[in-house]
XYZ file of C-alpha atoms in Angstrom:
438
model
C 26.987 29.772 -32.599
C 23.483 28.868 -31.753
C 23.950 25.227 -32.107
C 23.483 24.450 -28.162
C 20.035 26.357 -27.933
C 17.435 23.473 -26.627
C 14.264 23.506 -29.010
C 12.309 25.075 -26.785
C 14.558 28.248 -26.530
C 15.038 28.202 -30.591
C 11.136 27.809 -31.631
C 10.714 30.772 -29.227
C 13.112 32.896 -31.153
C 11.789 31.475 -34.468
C 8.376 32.364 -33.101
C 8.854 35.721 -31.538
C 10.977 36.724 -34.737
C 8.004 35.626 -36.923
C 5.290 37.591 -35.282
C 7.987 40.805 -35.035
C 8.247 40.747 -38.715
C 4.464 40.556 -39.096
C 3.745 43.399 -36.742
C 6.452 45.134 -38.648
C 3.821 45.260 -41.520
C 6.348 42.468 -43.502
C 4.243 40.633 -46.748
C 3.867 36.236 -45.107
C 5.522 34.932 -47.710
C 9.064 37.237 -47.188
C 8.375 36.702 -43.687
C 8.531 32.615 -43.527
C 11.918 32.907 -46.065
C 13.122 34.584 -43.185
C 12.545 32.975 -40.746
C 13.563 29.924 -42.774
C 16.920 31.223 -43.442
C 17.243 31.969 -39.235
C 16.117 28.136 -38.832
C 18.670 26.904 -40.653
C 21.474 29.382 -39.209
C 20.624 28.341 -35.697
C 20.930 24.563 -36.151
C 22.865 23.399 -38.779
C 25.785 24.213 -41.316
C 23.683 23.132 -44.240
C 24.052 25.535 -47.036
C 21.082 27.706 -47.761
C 21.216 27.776 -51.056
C 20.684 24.789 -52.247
C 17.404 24.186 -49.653
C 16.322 26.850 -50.764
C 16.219 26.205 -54.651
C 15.068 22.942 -53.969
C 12.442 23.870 -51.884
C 11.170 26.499 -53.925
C 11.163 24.926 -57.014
C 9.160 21.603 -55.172
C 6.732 24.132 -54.183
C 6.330 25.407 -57.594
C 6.824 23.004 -60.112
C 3.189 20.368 -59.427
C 0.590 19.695 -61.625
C -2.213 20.285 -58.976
C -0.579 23.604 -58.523
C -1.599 24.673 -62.052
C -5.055 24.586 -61.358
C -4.824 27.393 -58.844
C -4.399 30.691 -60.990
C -7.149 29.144 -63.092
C -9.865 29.002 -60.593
C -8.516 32.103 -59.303
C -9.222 33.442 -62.887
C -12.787 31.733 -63.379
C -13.869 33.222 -60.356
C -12.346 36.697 -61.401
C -14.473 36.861 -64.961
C -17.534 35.482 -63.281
C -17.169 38.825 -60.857
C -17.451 40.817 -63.651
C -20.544 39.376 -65.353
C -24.473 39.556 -64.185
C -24.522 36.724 -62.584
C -25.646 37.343 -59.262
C -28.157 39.611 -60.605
C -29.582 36.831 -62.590
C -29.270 34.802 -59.788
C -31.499 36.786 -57.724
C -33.956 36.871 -59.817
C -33.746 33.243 -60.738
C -33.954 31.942 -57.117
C -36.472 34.017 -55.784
C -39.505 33.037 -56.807
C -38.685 29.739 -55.716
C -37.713 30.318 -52.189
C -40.757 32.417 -51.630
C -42.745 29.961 -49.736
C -39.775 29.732 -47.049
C -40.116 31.878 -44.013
C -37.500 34.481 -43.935
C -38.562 34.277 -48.159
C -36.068 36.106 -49.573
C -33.156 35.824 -47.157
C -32.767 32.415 -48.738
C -31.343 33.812 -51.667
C -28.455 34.981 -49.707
C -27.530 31.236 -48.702
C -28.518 29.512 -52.105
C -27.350 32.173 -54.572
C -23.902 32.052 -52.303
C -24.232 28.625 -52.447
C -24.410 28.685 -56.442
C -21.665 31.373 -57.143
C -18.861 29.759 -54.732
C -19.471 26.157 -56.944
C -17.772 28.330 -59.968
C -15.735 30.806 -58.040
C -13.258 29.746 -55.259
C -13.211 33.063 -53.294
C -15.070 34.192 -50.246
C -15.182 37.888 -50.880
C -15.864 37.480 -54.381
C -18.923 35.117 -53.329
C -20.014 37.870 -50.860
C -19.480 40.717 -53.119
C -20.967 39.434 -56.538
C -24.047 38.195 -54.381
C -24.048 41.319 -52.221
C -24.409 44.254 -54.331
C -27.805 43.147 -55.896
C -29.028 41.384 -52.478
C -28.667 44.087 -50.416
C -30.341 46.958 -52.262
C -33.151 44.227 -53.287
C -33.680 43.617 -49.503
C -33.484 46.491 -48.247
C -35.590 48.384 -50.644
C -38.553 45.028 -49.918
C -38.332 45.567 -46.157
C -36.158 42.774 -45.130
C -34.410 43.166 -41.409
C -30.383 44.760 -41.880
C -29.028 42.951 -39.751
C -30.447 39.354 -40.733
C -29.578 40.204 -44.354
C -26.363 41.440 -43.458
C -25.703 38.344 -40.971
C -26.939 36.105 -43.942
C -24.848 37.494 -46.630
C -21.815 37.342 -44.364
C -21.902 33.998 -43.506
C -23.080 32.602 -46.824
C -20.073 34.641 -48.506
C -17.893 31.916 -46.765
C -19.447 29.344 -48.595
C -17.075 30.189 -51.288
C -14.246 28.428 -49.328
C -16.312 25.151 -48.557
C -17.832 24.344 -51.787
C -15.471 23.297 -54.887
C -13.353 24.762 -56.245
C -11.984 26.451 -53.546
C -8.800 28.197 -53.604
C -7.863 27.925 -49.891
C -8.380 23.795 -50.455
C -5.587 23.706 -53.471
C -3.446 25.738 -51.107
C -4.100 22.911 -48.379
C -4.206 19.953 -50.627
C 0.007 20.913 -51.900
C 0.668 21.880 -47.845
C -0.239 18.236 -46.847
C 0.264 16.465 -49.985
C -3.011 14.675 -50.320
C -5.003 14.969 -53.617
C -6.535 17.807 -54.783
C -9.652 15.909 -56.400
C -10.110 13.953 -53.199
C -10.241 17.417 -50.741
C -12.608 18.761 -53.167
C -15.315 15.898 -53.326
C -14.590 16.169 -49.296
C -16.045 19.294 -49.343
C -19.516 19.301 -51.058
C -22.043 17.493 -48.606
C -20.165 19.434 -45.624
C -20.833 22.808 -47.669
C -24.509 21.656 -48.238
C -24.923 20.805 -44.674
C -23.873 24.311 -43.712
C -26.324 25.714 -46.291
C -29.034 23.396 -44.383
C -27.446 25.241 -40.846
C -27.786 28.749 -42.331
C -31.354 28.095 -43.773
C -32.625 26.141 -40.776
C -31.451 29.369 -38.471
C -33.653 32.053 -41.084
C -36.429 29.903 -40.596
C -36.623 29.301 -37.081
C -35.927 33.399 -36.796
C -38.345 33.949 -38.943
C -41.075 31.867 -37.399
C -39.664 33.756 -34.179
C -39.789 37.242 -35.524
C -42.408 38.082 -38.143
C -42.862 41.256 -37.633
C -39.246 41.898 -38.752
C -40.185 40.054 -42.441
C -42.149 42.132 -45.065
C -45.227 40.519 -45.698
C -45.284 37.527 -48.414
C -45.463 38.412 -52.300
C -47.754 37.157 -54.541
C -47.650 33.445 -55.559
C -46.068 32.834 -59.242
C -46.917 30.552 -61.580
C -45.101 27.679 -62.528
C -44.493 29.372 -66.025
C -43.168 32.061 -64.698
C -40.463 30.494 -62.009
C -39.250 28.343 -64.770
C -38.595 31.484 -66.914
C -37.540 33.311 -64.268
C -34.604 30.710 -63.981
C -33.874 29.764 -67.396
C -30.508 32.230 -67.429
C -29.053 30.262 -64.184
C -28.589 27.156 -66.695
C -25.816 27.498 -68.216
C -24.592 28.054 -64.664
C -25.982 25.135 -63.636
C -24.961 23.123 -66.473
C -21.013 24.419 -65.661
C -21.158 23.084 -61.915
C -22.519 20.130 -63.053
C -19.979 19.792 -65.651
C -17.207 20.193 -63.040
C -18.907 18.020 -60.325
C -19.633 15.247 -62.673
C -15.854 15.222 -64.078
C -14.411 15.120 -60.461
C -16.472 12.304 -58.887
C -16.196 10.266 -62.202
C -12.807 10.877 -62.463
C -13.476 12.288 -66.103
C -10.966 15.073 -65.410
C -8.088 16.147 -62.945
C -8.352 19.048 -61.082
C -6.350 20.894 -63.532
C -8.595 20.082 -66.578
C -11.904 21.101 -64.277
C -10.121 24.280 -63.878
C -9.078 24.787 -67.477
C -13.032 23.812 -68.412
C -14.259 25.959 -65.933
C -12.612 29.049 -67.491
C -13.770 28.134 -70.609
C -17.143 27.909 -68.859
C -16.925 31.253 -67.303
C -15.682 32.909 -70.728
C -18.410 31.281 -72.456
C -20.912 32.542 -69.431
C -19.466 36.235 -69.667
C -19.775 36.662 -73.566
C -23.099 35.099 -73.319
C -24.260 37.660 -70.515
C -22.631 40.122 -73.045
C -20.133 41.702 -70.499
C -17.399 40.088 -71.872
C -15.195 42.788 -73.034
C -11.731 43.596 -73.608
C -11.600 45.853 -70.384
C -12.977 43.041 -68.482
C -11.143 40.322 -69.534
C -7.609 42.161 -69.195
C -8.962 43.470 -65.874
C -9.861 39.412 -64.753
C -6.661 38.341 -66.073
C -4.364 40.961 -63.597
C -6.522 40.281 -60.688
C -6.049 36.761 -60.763
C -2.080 37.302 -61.956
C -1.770 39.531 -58.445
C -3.326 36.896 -56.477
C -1.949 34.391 -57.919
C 1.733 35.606 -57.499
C 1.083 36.615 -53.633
C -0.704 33.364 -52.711
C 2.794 31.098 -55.014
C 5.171 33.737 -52.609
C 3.487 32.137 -49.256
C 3.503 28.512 -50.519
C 6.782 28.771 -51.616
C 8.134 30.906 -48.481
C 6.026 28.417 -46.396
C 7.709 25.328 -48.140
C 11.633 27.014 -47.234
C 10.498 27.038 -43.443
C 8.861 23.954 -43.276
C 12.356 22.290 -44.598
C 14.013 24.659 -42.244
C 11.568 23.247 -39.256
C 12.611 19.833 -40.093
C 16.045 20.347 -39.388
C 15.831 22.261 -35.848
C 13.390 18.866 -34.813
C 10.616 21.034 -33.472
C 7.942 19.738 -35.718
C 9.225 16.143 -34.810
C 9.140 16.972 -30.785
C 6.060 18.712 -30.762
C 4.228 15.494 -31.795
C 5.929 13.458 -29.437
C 5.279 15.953 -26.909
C 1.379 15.905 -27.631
C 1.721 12.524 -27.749
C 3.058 11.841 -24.432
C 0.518 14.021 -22.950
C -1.934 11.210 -24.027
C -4.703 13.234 -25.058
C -7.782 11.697 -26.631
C -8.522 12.806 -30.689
C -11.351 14.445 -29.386
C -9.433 16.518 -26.951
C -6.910 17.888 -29.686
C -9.117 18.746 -32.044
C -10.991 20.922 -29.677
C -7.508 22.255 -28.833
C -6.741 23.262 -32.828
C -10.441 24.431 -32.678
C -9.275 27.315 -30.064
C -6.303 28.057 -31.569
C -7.478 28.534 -35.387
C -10.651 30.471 -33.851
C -8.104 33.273 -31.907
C -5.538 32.923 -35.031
C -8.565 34.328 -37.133
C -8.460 37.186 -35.441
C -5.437 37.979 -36.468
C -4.557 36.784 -39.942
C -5.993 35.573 -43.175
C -7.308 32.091 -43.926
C -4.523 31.431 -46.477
C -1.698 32.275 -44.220
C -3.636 30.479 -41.138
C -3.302 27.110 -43.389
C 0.688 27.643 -44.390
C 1.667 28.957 -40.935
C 0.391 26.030 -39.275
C 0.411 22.709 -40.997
C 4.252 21.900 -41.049
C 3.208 21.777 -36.955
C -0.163 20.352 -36.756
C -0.194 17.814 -39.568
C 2.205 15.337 -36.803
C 0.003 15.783 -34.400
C -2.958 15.224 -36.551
C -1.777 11.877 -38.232
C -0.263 10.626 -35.045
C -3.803 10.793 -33.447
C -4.880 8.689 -36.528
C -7.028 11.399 -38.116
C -7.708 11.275 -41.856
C -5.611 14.267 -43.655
C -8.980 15.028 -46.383
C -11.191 15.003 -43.609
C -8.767 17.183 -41.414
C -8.495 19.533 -44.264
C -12.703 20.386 -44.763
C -12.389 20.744 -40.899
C -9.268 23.337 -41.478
C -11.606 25.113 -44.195
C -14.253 25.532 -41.828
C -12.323 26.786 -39.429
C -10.925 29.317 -42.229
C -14.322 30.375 -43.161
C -14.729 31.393 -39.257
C -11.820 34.010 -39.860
C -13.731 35.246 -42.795
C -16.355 36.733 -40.306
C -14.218 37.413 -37.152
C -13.171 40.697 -36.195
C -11.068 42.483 -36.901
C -9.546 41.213 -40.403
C -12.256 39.275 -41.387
C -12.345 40.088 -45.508
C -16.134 39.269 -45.909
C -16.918 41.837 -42.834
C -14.702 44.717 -44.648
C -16.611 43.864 -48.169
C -19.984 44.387 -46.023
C -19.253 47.366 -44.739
C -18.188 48.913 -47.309
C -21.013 47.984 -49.322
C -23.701 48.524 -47.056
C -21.842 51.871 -45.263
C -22.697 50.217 -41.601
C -19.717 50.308 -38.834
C -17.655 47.599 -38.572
C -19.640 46.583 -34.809
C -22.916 45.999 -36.255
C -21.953 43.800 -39.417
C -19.847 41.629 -36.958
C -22.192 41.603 -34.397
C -24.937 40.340 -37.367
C -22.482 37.940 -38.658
C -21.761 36.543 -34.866
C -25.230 33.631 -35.319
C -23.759 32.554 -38.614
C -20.140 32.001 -36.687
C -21.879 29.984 -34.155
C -23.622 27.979 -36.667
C -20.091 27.392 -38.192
C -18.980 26.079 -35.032
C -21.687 23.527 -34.667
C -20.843 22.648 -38.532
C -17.082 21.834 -37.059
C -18.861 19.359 -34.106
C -21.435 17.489 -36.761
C -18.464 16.549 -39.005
C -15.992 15.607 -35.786
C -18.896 13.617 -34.678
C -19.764 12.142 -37.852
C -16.509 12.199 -40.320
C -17.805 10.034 -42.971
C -19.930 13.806 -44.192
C -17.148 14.541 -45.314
C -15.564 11.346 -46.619
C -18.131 9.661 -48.080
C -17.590 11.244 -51.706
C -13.765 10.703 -51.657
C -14.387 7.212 -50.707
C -16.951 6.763 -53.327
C -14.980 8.239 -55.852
C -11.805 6.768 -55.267
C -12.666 3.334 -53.504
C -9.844 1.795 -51.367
């Protein structure tokens, strides 16, 4: 009975009906098989069922999918384990010499921990509750080393393995491996963004910076640092095996468990309580992020059928923007979407509408998908869902205002991350293209 609406009238209904059942408190992934089902009752006779199995099981049923409950997992036993505290005290005497000294740790240590974990607020937790105290108690500024902290947490989306990147790499169908080794040199060059910014503020504002600690001998920075190896050695491990092509991404993620199992009974936290406690964590995640992939797969086959994906390209199309244009158009919307929903859901929601537009104005899908993380890892910090602000607060007992409003440099910074790689792409594609030549 609806099959006269014009497109325009049916994606508003689609639309409206999506954000009602998401107001309505409704879990993403029940919410797209709704509106899915709705699609398809609107514009064509095609029986559900079968879409829907086939769909579903599409969704499911991939090898690159595999390796997603496994990081998940890796990054869940690494939680558990003294990592960040040996971090800490690893980096540390190292980044002493830096003005803003030990605010670096925040950035590096991040840095470190996201190369074996996947997660943002697992980054910004396991760093955070030995930072913070250790700052605080040293005289550091609050809000610098809550800013810092925030915006380093994200790193844990940028650097591989990421778990947000696996969940874009299936959504556009582009290689896992590839949107990986797409993401290193970006995440280092945000590192270099975050550092650069505590240095200049430093240089700016000394009187907010304890003064310096004593110098350390050589000895003793090398001892300091000699539990971070095995660390070390496991992101090198994975790094080496995806640029050589040693390893899928599923075998880096099995390795990298055994890694982090190896790490945790060597740090002696590896337990029976801890490992059941990993393995449920990651099954929970796990399940809700395979419900939105496979929710999101029903409604992007529904979408093809009403034409609206199709339409909306030629539409953008016809209004003959330039690439440049469009891109600060997605820039806008992803910035106020982050305000509103997670960085998972931002990435299902959207691509079955802005991957046409994107390959029509000839962009490259890996490079569009390190831009996409970016962009993701702005939501992390953006009131008033951002996950890395709530883990913060909680953990530092400031309101909700002041950790945002110490986060909001490192957002900017993330923003000028997004021009630097529009402006220069190959950042981001020069590993891919090395690795996988032609």
């Amino acid at each position: 009975m609806f099959a006269d609406l014009g497109l325009v009238t049916t994606a508003t209904i689609l639309l409206g009906l999506l954000m009602g059942l998401l107001a309505l408190g409704v879990w993403i992934g029940i919410a797209l098989l709704i509106v899915g089902f709705a699609a398809i009752l609107m514009v064509t006779s095609v029986p559900i069922g079968p879409v829907l199995a086939t769909t579903v099981w599409s969704s499911s049923a991939s090898w690159s999918l595999a390796a997603l409950p496994l990081f998940i997992w890796m990054g869940e036993i690494l939680f558990r384990t003294r990592l960040s505290e040996q971090m800490f005290l690893g980096l540390a005497p190292w980044l002493n010499w830096l003005p803003g000294r030990l605010l670096h740790v925040n950035v590096v240590g991040c840095g470190v921990f996201a190369a074996v974990s996947g997660s943002s607020a697992a980054t910004c937790a396991t760093i955070g509750k030995i930072a913070l105290p250790e700052l605080k108690k040293r005289g550091y500024d609050d809000l610098m080393s809550l800013g810092s902290l925030a915006g380093s947490g994200t790193l844990g989306l940028l650097i591989p393995p990421s778990i947000p990147m696996v969940v874009y790499a299936i959504a556009a169908n582009v290689s896992v491996i590839q949107v990986f080794l797409a993401g290193f040199l970006p995440g280092l060059l945000v590192m270099a963004l975050y550092s650069g910014y505590i240095t200049l503020w430093s240089a700016l504002n000394p009187k907010k910076s304890p003064p310096p600690e004593p110098r350390t001998s050589l000895g003793y920075k090398l001892r300091s640092s000699a539990k971070l190896l095995p660390v070390l050695l496991l992101i090198a491990l994975i790094f080496c095996a995806l640029i050589f092509g040693w390893a899928t991404a599923t075998e880096c993620a099995a390795w990298g468990v055994t890694g982090a199992l190896i790490l945790a009974w060597w740090s002696g936290t590896l337990t029976w309580a801890t490992f059941r406690d990993s393995l449920l964590s990651a099954t929970r995640l796990t399940v809700t992020i395979m419900l939105i992939l496979a929710g999101a797969a029903f409604t992007t086959a529904a979408m093809a059928y009403t034409g609206i994906p199709a339409a909306l390209a030629a539409w953008v199309e016809s209004l003959e923007l330039s690439p440049y244009v469009l891109i600060a158009a997605l820039t806008v919307m992803y910035i106020l979407l982050g305000c509103l929903i997670d960085g998972i859901s931002m990435i299902v929601l959207t691509t079955v509408v802005v991957l046409p537009m994107i390959k029509q104005a000839g962009f490259d899908l890996i490079w569009f998908g390190v831009f996409l993380i970016i962009l993701v890892e702005m939501a992390q910090i953006t009131p008033p869902v951002g996950f890395n602000l709530f883990v913060l607060q909680n953990m530092s007992g400031r309101d909700s205002f002041t950790v945002a409003r110490a986060a909001l440099p490192f957002f900017f910074l993330l923003v000028a991350a997004v021009a630097i790689i529009t402006a220069f792409p190959d950042i981001a594609l020069w590993l891919p293209r090395l690795a996988f030549p032609g």
